[in-house]
Amino acid sequence: MPELPEVQTVVNHLARNIRGKVFGNVVINVPKMVNKDFAENLKNKKVQNVSRRGKMIIIDLAGGSALLVHLKMTGQLVFIDNKGKASGGGHPINSINFDVHSPNRFTRIILNFKDKTHLLFHDIRKFGWMRVLPDEAVEKIVAKYGIEPLSKEFTLKFFTALLGRRPNLKIKQFLLIQELIAGIGNIYADESLFAAKIKPLRQAKTLKPAEIKKLHQAVVSKLKEAIKYGGTSVNTFVQATGERGRFVERLKVYKRGGQSCLSCHAALLKTKIGGRGTVYCARCQK
Ligand SMILES: [Zn+2]
C-alpha cells in the first residue's frame, strides 16, 4: 500500500500538474469506487490546491468542495499531458501486467480536464476510491485522522503521551493506527523499528524513554528520507519526474525476511503481527 512518502510524492506531482485545471467529463468503469453524483459534482470544477492527510489525497475545488482520493492497496494515479506523456505514482504495478502509461484493463476511472489532459485511476484490486464532498464533510473525515508525523506538533513529548493511550499494544501495531499517527504503514513501521533497534513485538508500555526518543527520531527521519528519494517502488512505478521511487534501494528490512541483516548479517525473521507481515532482526532489535 502506498504510505505517507508515496502519497506525498503523488501529491507533489499532482500539485505541479493539475492546479488551475477544470474538470470536464468523467468515465467511471467501476461505480462502487466513487460516491453518488460524482461526475456531476466534479464537472466544471477548478482545482485550487492538492494536499494530503495521512494516506488520503485532498484535491481542493473552487466553490466549497473537494475531491478525495484514497489509493488503498493497489491504486495509482497517472497524469497524461496534452502531448500524451504520462507520469504518476502510487502502488508499484509490474510492467508484465500492463503498460502503466495509458488506459488499460486496470483503469477504473478517467478524469478528463477541459484542456485535453487526463488523470487515470488504475487499481488492480478496486479497494481505492474517489469522492467529491462538500468542505464540511471533508473536515469531519480529516478530523478523525491522527497526528501528522512530519508536523511540528509531533514532538517527543506528544509521541510519549500518545504511547500511553494504548500501552498494551505491540509497538508495530501501534504505529499502524491511523487515528493515532496518520500515514505510517507496513514499510515505514518496520524500517523505523529497525532503525530504532526495537523489536516490533514489544508492548508500547515497555519502551524506555531513550527508546521512545530513538523511535520518534527514526519515524521522522525515515519518512523524510523516503520523500527525498521519491518513495518506495519497484518495477515500473513512475513518479513526477518519470523516475522510479528510489527508496526501495534503501530498505533495510521490509520484504527482506530470510535475507541477512545489513548490520549484523544474522538472518532476518519474518512474522505476523496483527495480521501484518513483519520483518525484523532478533539480534539488532531488542
Ligand atoms: Zn541484525
Short mmCIF file of N, CA and C and ligand atoms in Angstrom, two decimals, residues 194 261-266 268 281-285, ligand 1:
data_model
loop_
_atom_site.label_atom_id
_atom_site.label_comp_id
_atom_site.label_asym_id
_atom_site.label_seq_id
_atom_site.Cartn_x
_atom_site.Cartn_y
_atom_site.Cartn_z
N PHE A 194 13.45 -0.97 12.97
CA PHE A 194 14.82 -1.47 12.77
C PHE A 194 15.83 -0.36 13.06
N CYS A 261 20.76 -9.63 7.75
CA CYS A 261 20.69 -8.27 8.30
C CYS A 261 21.86 -7.45 7.78
N LEU A 262 21.57 -6.24 7.35
CA LEU A 262 22.62 -5.40 6.78
C LEU A 262 23.57 -4.86 7.85
N SER A 263 23.19 -5.01 9.14
CA SER A 263 24.07 -4.58 10.22
C SER A 263 24.90 -5.72 10.78
N CYS A 264 24.24 -6.87 11.08
CA CYS A 264 24.95 -7.94 11.80
C CYS A 264 25.03 -9.25 11.01
N HIS A 265 24.41 -9.32 9.87
CA HIS A 265 24.42 -10.48 8.98
C HIS A 265 23.63 -11.69 9.47
N ALA A 266 22.94 -11.58 10.59
CA ALA A 266 22.05 -12.67 11.01
C ALA A 266 20.87 -12.72 10.04
N LEU A 268 17.24 -12.33 8.84
CA LEU A 268 16.11 -11.55 9.33
C LEU A 268 14.90 -12.46 9.51
N CYS A 281 15.22 -7.98 12.87
CA CYS A 281 16.43 -8.71 13.23
C CYS A 281 16.41 -8.97 14.74
N ALA A 282 16.39 -10.26 15.09
CA ALA A 282 16.30 -10.62 16.53
C ALA A 282 17.59 -10.24 17.26
N ARG A 283 18.67 -10.06 16.53
CA ARG A 283 19.93 -9.72 17.19
C ARG A 283 20.08 -8.20 17.38
N CYS A 284 19.72 -7.42 16.36
CA CYS A 284 19.88 -5.96 16.46
C CYS A 284 18.74 -5.29 17.21
N GLN A 285 17.56 -5.88 17.14
CA GLN A 285 16.37 -5.22 17.73
C GLN A 285 16.04 -5.88 19.08
ZN ZN B 1 20.96 -7.51 12.78
#
